[in-house]
Amino acid sequence: MDPLSSEEIERYKRHILLPEIGGVGQQRLKAAKVLVIGAGGLGAPVLYYLAAAGVGTLGIIDDDVVSLSNLQRQVIHDTGTIGEQKTESARRSIARLNPHVRTMHFEERFSLVWAHDYLKSFDLVIDGSDNFDTRYAAADAAETAQVPLVTGAVGRFDGSVTVLKPYETGSDGNLLPGYRDLFPAPPPPGVVPSCAETGIVGALTGVIGTIMAMEVIKLITQTGEPLIGRLLLYDALASRFDTVRYKRRQG
């Protein structure tokens, strides 16, 4: 791992003071290559906090452009970037926040074809997408490439986060669960409306996206207990968190 410069030591001093992270953990963050799918409501806080934390390389894949209605929740963008590619807008925000972070941006929709060519270049994947096709593609591709996946989703006033490493075995000797063990199949088209149809509280994406970023930091620094085999649920209206445990489906 590359040593930290004096400027980086000062920038990340509050991390380095933590015994659970320390200098070694910060070096792991610097060496990490993380792909973020989607630079929208969930991707925005994920990208900001991982850049601030010193993740060395952030890949961003998104085929959309910034619109005025995005700015209520996609805090990595601003009024001056309306009409720009989200990947480019996010790249410039990250550069202003932390010049030590390298970004790679891909102006296209995540797909299994793209994953076949690029995914193994990354150590970890975060799915902040807003559609079921991408979520299942990301889960399948990450499992095939044997790359950890942090995935989150939000509704009007609720959200969820989990961590997937289905290519590894647990303490019981069985394979850890995958996305399809939790959600065997996507719902029929039109059953789950989009936030464009029903609305969403902007701050909710900040809550869920920040938890996703925390899970990434834990995985990279090898600190704490990631949400593997556990689905964290957040109800914003009731100000309540719940956890649901799940396992690999037999057969």
PDB file of C-alpha atoms in Angstrom:
ATOM      1  CA  MET A   1       0.000   0.000   0.000  1.00  0.00           C
ATOM      2  CA  ASP A   2       1.182   3.518  -0.803  1.00  0.00           C
ATOM      3  CA  PRO A   3       2.224   5.640   2.185  1.00  0.00           C
ATOM      4  CA  LEU A   4       0.098   8.626   3.168  1.00  0.00           C
ATOM      5  CA  SER A   5       1.499  12.076   2.475  1.00  0.00           C
ATOM      6  CA  SER A   6       1.718  14.650   5.265  1.00  0.00           C
ATOM      7  CA  GLU A   7      -1.306  16.425   3.756  1.00  0.00           C
ATOM      8  CA  GLU A   8      -3.300  13.182   3.711  1.00  0.00           C
ATOM      9  CA  ILE A   9      -2.363  12.444   7.321  1.00  0.00           C
ATOM     10  CA  GLU A  10      -3.715  15.851   8.328  1.00  0.00           C
ATOM     11  CA  ARG A  11      -6.843  15.463   6.171  1.00  0.00           C
ATOM     12  CA  TYR A  12      -7.711  12.024   7.575  1.00  0.00           C
ATOM     13  CA  LYS A  13      -6.442  12.584  11.121  1.00  0.00           C
ATOM     14  CA  ARG A  14      -9.830  11.891  12.714  1.00  0.00           C
ATOM     15  CA  HIS A  15      -9.874   8.484  11.002  1.00  0.00           C
ATOM     16  CA  ILE A  16      -6.293   7.697  11.922  1.00  0.00           C
ATOM     17  CA  LEU A  17      -6.979   8.463  15.598  1.00  0.00           C
ATOM     18  CA  LEU A  18      -9.533   5.635  15.665  1.00  0.00           C
ATOM     19  CA  PRO A  19      -7.800   2.392  16.750  1.00  0.00           C
ATOM     20  CA  GLU A  20     -10.254   0.406  14.598  1.00  0.00           C
ATOM     21  CA  ILE A  21      -9.070   2.220  11.452  1.00  0.00           C
ATOM     22  CA  GLY A  22      -5.687   3.830  12.131  1.00  0.00           C
ATOM     23  CA  GLY A  23      -3.031   4.436   9.517  1.00  0.00           C
ATOM     24  CA  VAL A  24      -3.349   0.934   8.038  1.00  0.00           C
ATOM     25  CA  GLY A  25      -7.084   1.327   7.533  1.00  0.00           C
ATOM     26  CA  GLN A  26      -6.606   4.715   5.898  1.00  0.00           C
ATOM     27  CA  GLN A  27      -4.025   3.204   3.551  1.00  0.00           C
ATOM     28  CA  ARG A  28      -6.558   0.513   2.653  1.00  0.00           C
ATOM     29  CA  LEU A  29      -9.075   3.225   1.807  1.00  0.00           C
ATOM     30  CA  LYS A  30      -6.484   4.968  -0.360  1.00  0.00           C
ATOM     31  CA  ALA A  31      -5.714   1.735  -2.229  1.00  0.00           C
ATOM     32  CA  ALA A  32      -9.377   0.793  -2.752  1.00  0.00           C
ATOM     33  CA  LYS A  33     -11.191   0.938  -6.095  1.00  0.00           C
ATOM     34  CA  VAL A  34     -14.950   1.267  -5.632  1.00  0.00           C
ATOM     35  CA  LEU A  35     -17.653   1.336  -8.308  1.00  0.00           C
ATOM     36  CA  VAL A  36     -20.820   3.334  -7.608  1.00  0.00           C
ATOM     37  CA  ILE A  37     -23.803   2.505  -9.810  1.00  0.00           C
ATOM     38  CA  GLY A  38     -25.897   5.639 -10.139  1.00  0.00           C
ATOM     39  CA  ALA A  39     -24.968   9.235  -9.287  1.00  0.00           C
ATOM     40  CA  GLY A  40     -28.484  10.083  -8.107  1.00  0.00           C
ATOM     41  CA  GLY A  41     -30.276  10.142  -4.762  1.00  0.00           C
ATOM     42  CA  LEU A  42     -28.303   7.287  -3.165  1.00  0.00           C
ATOM     43  CA  GLY A  43     -25.131   7.649  -5.210  1.00  0.00           C
ATOM     44  CA  ALA A  44     -24.728  11.325  -4.291  1.00  0.00           C
ATOM     45  CA  PRO A  45     -24.131  10.883  -0.528  1.00  0.00           C
ATOM     46  CA  VAL A  46     -22.219   7.654  -1.126  1.00  0.00           C
ATOM     47  CA  LEU A  47     -19.805   9.390  -3.500  1.00  0.00           C
ATOM     48  CA  TYR A  48     -19.395  12.441  -1.269  1.00  0.00           C
ATOM     49  CA  TYR A  49     -18.646  10.503   1.889  1.00  0.00           C
ATOM     50  CA  LEU A  50     -16.347   7.978   0.217  1.00  0.00           C
ATOM     51  CA  ALA A  51     -14.429  10.815  -1.442  1.00  0.00           C
ATOM     52  CA  ALA A  52     -14.167  12.617   1.889  1.00  0.00           C
ATOM     53  CA  ALA A  53     -13.028   9.361   3.523  1.00  0.00           C
ATOM     54  CA  GLY A  54     -10.146   9.035   1.064  1.00  0.00           C
ATOM     55  CA  VAL A  55     -11.193   6.105  -1.125  1.00  0.00           C
ATOM     56  CA  GLY A  56      -8.456   6.238  -3.745  1.00  0.00           C
ATOM     57  CA  THR A  57     -10.456   5.432  -6.881  1.00  0.00           C
ATOM     58  CA  LEU A  58     -14.174   5.973  -7.405  1.00  0.00           C
ATOM     59  CA  GLY A  59     -15.845   4.629 -10.530  1.00  0.00           C
ATOM     60  CA  ILE A  60     -19.163   6.249 -11.455  1.00  0.00           C
ATOM     61  CA  ILE A  61     -21.565   4.737 -13.978  1.00  0.00           C
ATOM     62  CA  ASP A  62     -24.744   6.598 -14.953  1.00  0.00           C
ATOM     63  CA  ASP A  63     -26.316   7.460 -18.316  1.00  0.00           C
ATOM     64  CA  ASP A  64     -28.533  10.295 -17.081  1.00  0.00           C
ATOM     65  CA  VAL A  65     -28.187  14.099 -17.014  1.00  0.00           C
ATOM     66  CA  VAL A  66     -28.862  16.481 -14.123  1.00  0.00           C
ATOM     67  CA  SER A  67     -32.367  17.961 -14.051  1.00  0.00           C
ATOM     68  CA  LEU A  68     -33.932  20.573 -11.789  1.00  0.00           C
ATOM     69  CA  SER A  69     -36.128  17.998 -10.053  1.00  0.00           C
ATOM     70  CA  ASN A  70     -32.997  16.029  -9.048  1.00  0.00           C
ATOM     71  CA  LEU A  71     -31.609  18.778  -6.840  1.00  0.00           C
ATOM     72  CA  GLN A  72     -34.041  18.193  -3.971  1.00  0.00           C
ATOM     73  CA  ARG A  73     -32.086  15.026  -3.068  1.00  0.00           C
ATOM     74  CA  GLN A  74     -29.038  14.552  -5.348  1.00  0.00           C
ATOM     75  CA  VAL A  75     -26.746  16.795  -3.327  1.00  0.00           C
ATOM     76  CA  ILE A  76     -23.588  16.160  -5.323  1.00  0.00           C
ATOM     77  CA  HIS A  77     -25.112  18.223  -8.162  1.00  0.00           C
ATOM     78  CA  ASP A  78     -26.183  21.884  -8.146  1.00  0.00           C
ATOM     79  CA  THR A  79     -28.140  24.417 -10.171  1.00  0.00           C
ATOM     80  CA  GLY A  80     -25.118  25.210 -12.323  1.00  0.00           C
ATOM     81  CA  THR A  81     -24.825  21.608 -13.534  1.00  0.00           C
ATOM     82  CA  ILE A  82     -28.395  21.209 -14.835  1.00  0.00           C
ATOM     83  CA  GLY A  83     -28.242  19.543 -18.262  1.00  0.00           C
ATOM     84  CA  GLU A  84     -24.780  18.040 -17.682  1.00  0.00           C
ATOM     85  CA  GLN A  85     -23.993  14.354 -17.486  1.00  0.00           C
ATOM     86  CA  LYS A  86     -24.337  13.257 -13.878  1.00  0.00           C
ATOM     87  CA  THR A  87     -20.994  11.485 -14.028  1.00  0.00           C
ATOM     88  CA  GLU A  88     -19.193  14.685 -15.063  1.00  0.00           C
ATOM     89  CA  SER A  89     -21.029  16.816 -12.494  1.00  0.00           C
ATOM     90  CA  ALA A  90     -20.152  14.300  -9.757  1.00  0.00           C
ATOM     91  CA  ARG A  91     -16.537  14.131 -10.905  1.00  0.00           C
ATOM     92  CA  ARG A  92     -16.098  17.880 -10.561  1.00  0.00           C
ATOM     93  CA  SER A  93     -17.721  17.936  -7.119  1.00  0.00           C
ATOM     94  CA  ILE A  94     -15.395  15.182  -5.940  1.00  0.00           C
ATOM     95  CA  ALA A  95     -12.350  17.007  -7.321  1.00  0.00           C
ATOM     96  CA  ARG A  96     -13.306  20.122  -5.362  1.00  0.00           C
ATOM     97  CA  LEU A  97     -13.827  18.108  -2.190  1.00  0.00           C
ATOM     98  CA  ASN A  98     -10.726  15.917  -2.332  1.00  0.00           C
ATOM     99  CA  PRO A  99      -8.024  16.203  -5.021  1.00  0.00           C
ATOM    100  CA  HIS A 100      -6.425  12.970  -3.808  1.00  0.00           C
ATOM    101  CA  VAL A 101      -9.324  10.889  -5.179  1.00  0.00           C
ATOM    102  CA  ARG A 102      -9.157   9.544  -8.727  1.00  0.00           C
ATOM    103  CA  THR A 103     -12.442   9.189 -10.590  1.00  0.00           C
ATOM    104  CA  MET A 104     -13.418   7.015 -13.533  1.00  0.00           C
ATOM    105  CA  HIS A 105     -16.728   7.815 -15.187  1.00  0.00           C
ATOM    106  CA  PHE A 106     -18.834   5.820 -17.607  1.00  0.00           C
ATOM    107  CA  GLU A 107     -21.757   7.541 -19.347  1.00  0.00           C
ATOM    108  CA  GLU A 108     -23.876   4.452 -19.847  1.00  0.00           C
ATOM    109  CA  ARG A 109     -26.344   2.223 -18.033  1.00  0.00           C
ATOM    110  CA  PHE A 110     -24.894  -0.622 -16.009  1.00  0.00           C
ATOM    111  CA  SER A 111     -25.354  -3.984 -17.729  1.00  0.00           C
ATOM    112  CA  LEU A 112     -24.001  -7.519 -17.606  1.00  0.00           C
ATOM    113  CA  VAL A 113     -22.045  -6.810 -20.797  1.00  0.00           C
ATOM    114  CA  TRP A 114     -20.385  -3.769 -19.210  1.00  0.00           C
ATOM    115  CA  ALA A 115     -19.708  -5.726 -16.026  1.00  0.00           C
ATOM    116  CA  HIS A 116     -18.001  -8.509 -17.970  1.00  0.00           C
ATOM    117  CA  ASP A 117     -15.493  -6.001 -19.344  1.00  0.00           C
ATOM    118  CA  TYR A 118     -14.908  -3.732 -16.331  1.00  0.00           C
ATOM    119  CA  LEU A 119     -16.185  -5.059 -13.008  1.00  0.00           C
ATOM    120  CA  LYS A 120     -13.087  -7.028 -12.014  1.00  0.00           C
ATOM    121  CA  SER A 121     -11.138  -3.756 -12.037  1.00  0.00           C
ATOM    122  CA  PHE A 122     -12.936  -2.809  -8.814  1.00  0.00           C
ATOM    123  CA  ASP A 123     -12.669  -4.136  -5.265  1.00  0.00           C
ATOM    124  CA  LEU A 124     -16.238  -3.371  -4.275  1.00  0.00           C
ATOM    125  CA  VAL A 125     -19.552  -2.350  -5.866  1.00  0.00           C
ATOM    126  CA  ILE A 126     -22.295  -0.077  -4.532  1.00  0.00           C
ATOM    127  CA  ASP A 127     -25.700  -0.250  -6.164  1.00  0.00           C
ATOM    128  CA  GLY A 128     -27.563   3.026  -5.851  1.00  0.00           C
ATOM    129  CA  SER A 129     -29.746   2.460  -8.907  1.00  0.00           C
ATOM    130  CA  ASP A 130     -33.470   3.158  -9.065  1.00  0.00           C
ATOM    131  CA  ASN A 131     -34.755   0.231 -11.150  1.00  0.00           C
ATOM    132  CA  PHE A 132     -35.064  -3.522 -10.692  1.00  0.00           C
ATOM    133  CA  ASP A 133     -33.302  -4.484 -13.929  1.00  0.00           C
ATOM    134  CA  THR A 134     -30.107  -2.781 -12.774  1.00  0.00           C
ATOM    135  CA  ARG A 135     -30.366  -4.124  -9.218  1.00  0.00           C
ATOM    136  CA  TYR A 136     -30.597  -7.731 -10.369  1.00  0.00           C
ATOM    137  CA  ALA A 137     -27.880  -7.229 -12.999  1.00  0.00           C
ATOM    138  CA  ALA A 138     -25.568  -5.688 -10.391  1.00  0.00           C
ATOM    139  CA  ALA A 139     -26.207  -8.512  -7.932  1.00  0.00           C
ATOM    140  CA  ASP A 140     -25.640 -11.238 -10.537  1.00  0.00           C
ATOM    141  CA  ALA A 141     -22.512  -9.562 -11.924  1.00  0.00           C
ATOM    142  CA  ALA A 142     -20.974  -8.959  -8.498  1.00  0.00           C
ATOM    143  CA  GLU A 143     -21.590 -12.571  -7.491  1.00  0.00           C
ATOM    144  CA  THR A 144     -19.999 -13.849 -10.716  1.00  0.00           C
ATOM    145  CA  ALA A 145     -16.987 -11.538 -10.329  1.00  0.00           C
ATOM    146  CA  GLN A 146     -16.771 -12.362  -6.588  1.00  0.00           C
ATOM    147  CA  VAL A 147     -16.846  -8.703  -5.619  1.00  0.00           C
ATOM    148  CA  PRO A 148     -18.684  -7.503  -2.475  1.00  0.00           C
ATOM    149  CA  LEU A 149     -21.897  -5.582  -3.153  1.00  0.00           C
ATOM    150  CA  VAL A 150     -23.531  -2.952  -0.960  1.00  0.00           C
ATOM    151  CA  THR A 151     -27.077  -2.380  -2.154  1.00  0.00           C
ATOM    152  CA  GLY A 152     -29.749   0.036  -0.986  1.00  0.00           C
ATOM    153  CA  ALA A 153     -33.232   1.103  -1.961  1.00  0.00           C
ATOM    154  CA  VAL A 154     -35.675   3.841  -0.944  1.00  0.00           C
ATOM    155  CA  GLY A 155     -39.409   4.400  -1.100  1.00  0.00           C
ATOM    156  CA  ARG A 156     -41.473   7.434  -0.165  1.00  0.00           C
ATOM    157  CA  PHE A 157     -40.533   7.452   3.536  1.00  0.00           C
ATOM    158  CA  ASP A 158     -38.607   4.200   3.963  1.00  0.00           C
ATOM    159  CA  GLY A 159     -35.388   2.567   2.875  1.00  0.00           C
ATOM    160  CA  SER A 160     -33.215  -0.534   3.215  1.00  0.00           C
ATOM    161  CA  VAL A 161     -29.557  -1.575   3.029  1.00  0.00           C
ATOM    162  CA  THR A 162     -27.749  -4.914   2.923  1.00  0.00           C
ATOM    163  CA  VAL A 163     -24.299  -6.297   2.049  1.00  0.00           C
ATOM    164  CA  LEU A 164     -23.788  -9.302  -0.215  1.00  0.00           C
ATOM    165  CA  LYS A 165     -20.848 -11.731  -0.469  1.00  0.00           C
ATOM    166  CA  PRO A 166     -22.614 -14.878  -1.745  1.00  0.00           C
ATOM    167  CA  TYR A 167     -19.400 -16.444  -3.038  1.00  0.00           C
ATOM    168  CA  GLU A 168     -18.052 -16.887   0.518  1.00  0.00           C
ATOM    169  CA  THR A 169     -19.065 -19.345   3.236  1.00  0.00           C
ATOM    170  CA  GLY A 170     -20.308 -18.390   6.667  1.00  0.00           C
ATOM    171  CA  SER A 171     -19.306 -19.769  10.047  1.00  0.00           C
ATOM    172  CA  ASP A 172     -21.720 -22.675   9.513  1.00  0.00           C
ATOM    173  CA  GLY A 173     -19.885 -23.758   6.355  1.00  0.00           C
ATOM    174  CA  ASN A 174     -22.756 -22.804   4.047  1.00  0.00           C
ATOM    175  CA  LEU A 175     -22.606 -20.218   1.309  1.00  0.00           C
ATOM    176  CA  LEU A 176     -23.670 -16.741   2.356  1.00  0.00           C
ATOM    177  CA  PRO A 177     -26.971 -15.496   0.876  1.00  0.00           C
ATOM    178  CA  GLY A 178     -27.264 -13.572  -2.371  1.00  0.00           C
ATOM    179  CA  TYR A 179     -29.705 -10.954  -3.608  1.00  0.00           C
ATOM    180  CA  ARG A 180     -32.050 -13.559  -5.073  1.00  0.00           C
ATOM    181  CA  ASP A 181     -32.240 -15.326  -1.704  1.00  0.00           C
ATOM    182  CA  LEU A 182     -33.707 -12.112  -0.346  1.00  0.00           C
ATOM    183  CA  PHE A 183     -35.717 -11.120  -3.423  1.00  0.00           C
ATOM    184  CA  PRO A 184     -36.126 -14.205  -5.667  1.00  0.00           C
ATOM    185  CA  ALA A 185     -37.586 -12.305  -8.630  1.00  0.00           C
ATOM    186  CA  PRO A 186     -38.364  -8.707  -9.564  1.00  0.00           C
ATOM    187  CA  PRO A 187     -41.969  -7.564  -9.266  1.00  0.00           C
ATOM    188  CA  PRO A 188     -44.046  -7.338 -12.449  1.00  0.00           C
ATOM    189  CA  PRO A 189     -43.620  -4.070 -14.365  1.00  0.00           C
ATOM    190  CA  GLY A 190     -45.735  -1.252 -12.985  1.00  0.00           C
ATOM    191  CA  VAL A 191     -46.408  -2.834  -9.590  1.00  0.00           C
ATOM    192  CA  VAL A 192     -43.842  -0.697  -7.741  1.00  0.00           C
ATOM    193  CA  PRO A 193     -44.143   2.959  -8.829  1.00  0.00           C
ATOM    194  CA  SER A 194     -41.061   5.153  -9.199  1.00  0.00           C
ATOM    195  CA  CYS A 195     -40.276   8.197  -7.057  1.00  0.00           C
ATOM    196  CA  ALA A 196     -41.171  10.338 -10.090  1.00  0.00           C
ATOM    197  CA  GLU A 197     -44.700   8.992  -9.721  1.00  0.00           C
ATOM    198  CA  THR A 198     -45.119   8.932  -5.941  1.00  0.00           C
ATOM    199  CA  GLY A 199     -42.543  11.406  -4.608  1.00  0.00           C
ATOM    200  CA  ILE A 200     -39.765  10.941  -2.059  1.00  0.00           C
ATOM    201  CA  VAL A 201     -38.284  12.893   0.863  1.00  0.00           C
ATOM    202  CA  GLY A 202     -34.859  14.124  -0.196  1.00  0.00           C
ATOM    203  CA  ALA A 203     -33.238  13.670   3.218  1.00  0.00           C
ATOM    204  CA  LEU A 204     -34.254   9.984   3.202  1.00  0.00           C
ATOM    205  CA  THR A 205     -31.765   9.252   0.417  1.00  0.00           C
ATOM    206  CA  GLY A 206     -29.116  10.935   2.573  1.00  0.00           C
ATOM    207  CA  VAL A 207     -29.861   8.604   5.485  1.00  0.00           C
ATOM    208  CA  ILE A 208     -29.726   5.432   3.400  1.00  0.00           C
ATOM    209  CA  GLY A 209     -26.817   6.579   1.219  1.00  0.00           C
ATOM    210  CA  THR A 210     -24.743   7.470   4.275  1.00  0.00           C
ATOM    211  CA  ILE A 211     -25.378   4.041   5.803  1.00  0.00           C
ATOM    212  CA  MET A 212     -24.257   2.478   2.524  1.00  0.00           C
ATOM    213  CA  ALA A 213     -21.047   4.537   2.614  1.00  0.00           C
ATOM    214  CA  MET A 214     -20.452   3.415   6.207  1.00  0.00           C
ATOM    215  CA  GLU A 215     -20.790  -0.226   5.171  1.00  0.00           C
ATOM    216  CA  VAL A 216     -18.231   0.323   2.419  1.00  0.00           C
ATOM    217  CA  ILE A 217     -15.773   1.897   4.861  1.00  0.00           C
ATOM    218  CA  LYS A 218     -16.251  -1.037   7.251  1.00  0.00           C
ATOM    219  CA  LEU A 219     -15.612  -3.566   4.471  1.00  0.00           C
ATOM    220  CA  ILE A 220     -12.480  -1.807   3.210  1.00  0.00           C
ATOM    221  CA  THR A 221     -10.943  -1.190   6.622  1.00  0.00           C
ATOM    222  CA  GLN A 222     -12.042  -4.612   7.924  1.00  0.00           C
ATOM    223  CA  THR A 223     -13.802  -2.970  10.857  1.00  0.00           C
ATOM    224  CA  GLY A 224     -16.999  -3.999  12.606  1.00  0.00           C
ATOM    225  CA  GLU A 225     -19.736  -6.334  11.396  1.00  0.00           C
ATOM    226  CA  PRO A 226     -21.080  -5.613   7.896  1.00  0.00           C
ATOM    227  CA  LEU A 227     -24.761  -6.131   7.077  1.00  0.00           C
ATOM    228  CA  ILE A 228     -24.170  -9.583   5.572  1.00  0.00           C
ATOM    229  CA  GLY A 229     -27.247 -11.762   5.911  1.00  0.00           C
ATOM    230  CA  ARG A 230     -29.073  -8.819   7.472  1.00  0.00           C
ATOM    231  CA  LEU A 231     -31.436  -6.352   5.841  1.00  0.00           C
ATOM    232  CA  LEU A 232     -31.517  -3.014   7.655  1.00  0.00           C
ATOM    233  CA  LEU A 233     -34.912  -1.308   7.354  1.00  0.00           C
ATOM    234  CA  TYR A 234     -35.551   2.367   8.075  1.00  0.00           C
ATOM    235  CA  ASP A 235     -38.977   3.904   8.636  1.00  0.00           C
ATOM    236  CA  ALA A 236     -38.542   7.672   8.507  1.00  0.00           C
ATOM    237  CA  LEU A 237     -42.071   8.510   9.654  1.00  0.00           C
ATOM    238  CA  ALA A 238     -41.712   6.410  12.811  1.00  0.00           C
ATOM    239  CA  SER A 239     -37.983   7.202  13.255  1.00  0.00           C
ATOM    240  CA  ARG A 240     -37.350   3.456  13.602  1.00  0.00           C
ATOM    241  CA  PHE A 241     -34.695   1.007  12.424  1.00  0.00           C
ATOM    242  CA  ASP A 242     -35.362  -2.741  12.217  1.00  0.00           C
ATOM    243  CA  THR A 243     -33.168  -5.634  11.083  1.00  0.00           C
ATOM    244  CA  VAL A 244     -34.332  -8.753   9.251  1.00  0.00           C
ATOM    245  CA  ARG A 245     -31.980 -11.738   9.064  1.00  0.00           C
ATOM    246  CA  TYR A 246     -31.985 -13.923   5.969  1.00  0.00           C
ATOM    247  CA  LYS A 247     -30.131 -17.005   4.751  1.00  0.00           C
ATOM    248  CA  ARG A 248     -29.278 -18.895   1.611  1.00  0.00           C
ATOM    249  CA  ARG A 249     -32.352 -20.597   0.158  1.00  0.00           C
ATOM    250  CA  GLN A 250     -32.079 -24.379   0.040  1.00  0.00           C
ATOM    251  CA  GLY A 251     -32.210 -25.900  -3.419  1.00  0.00           C
TER     252      GLY A 251
END
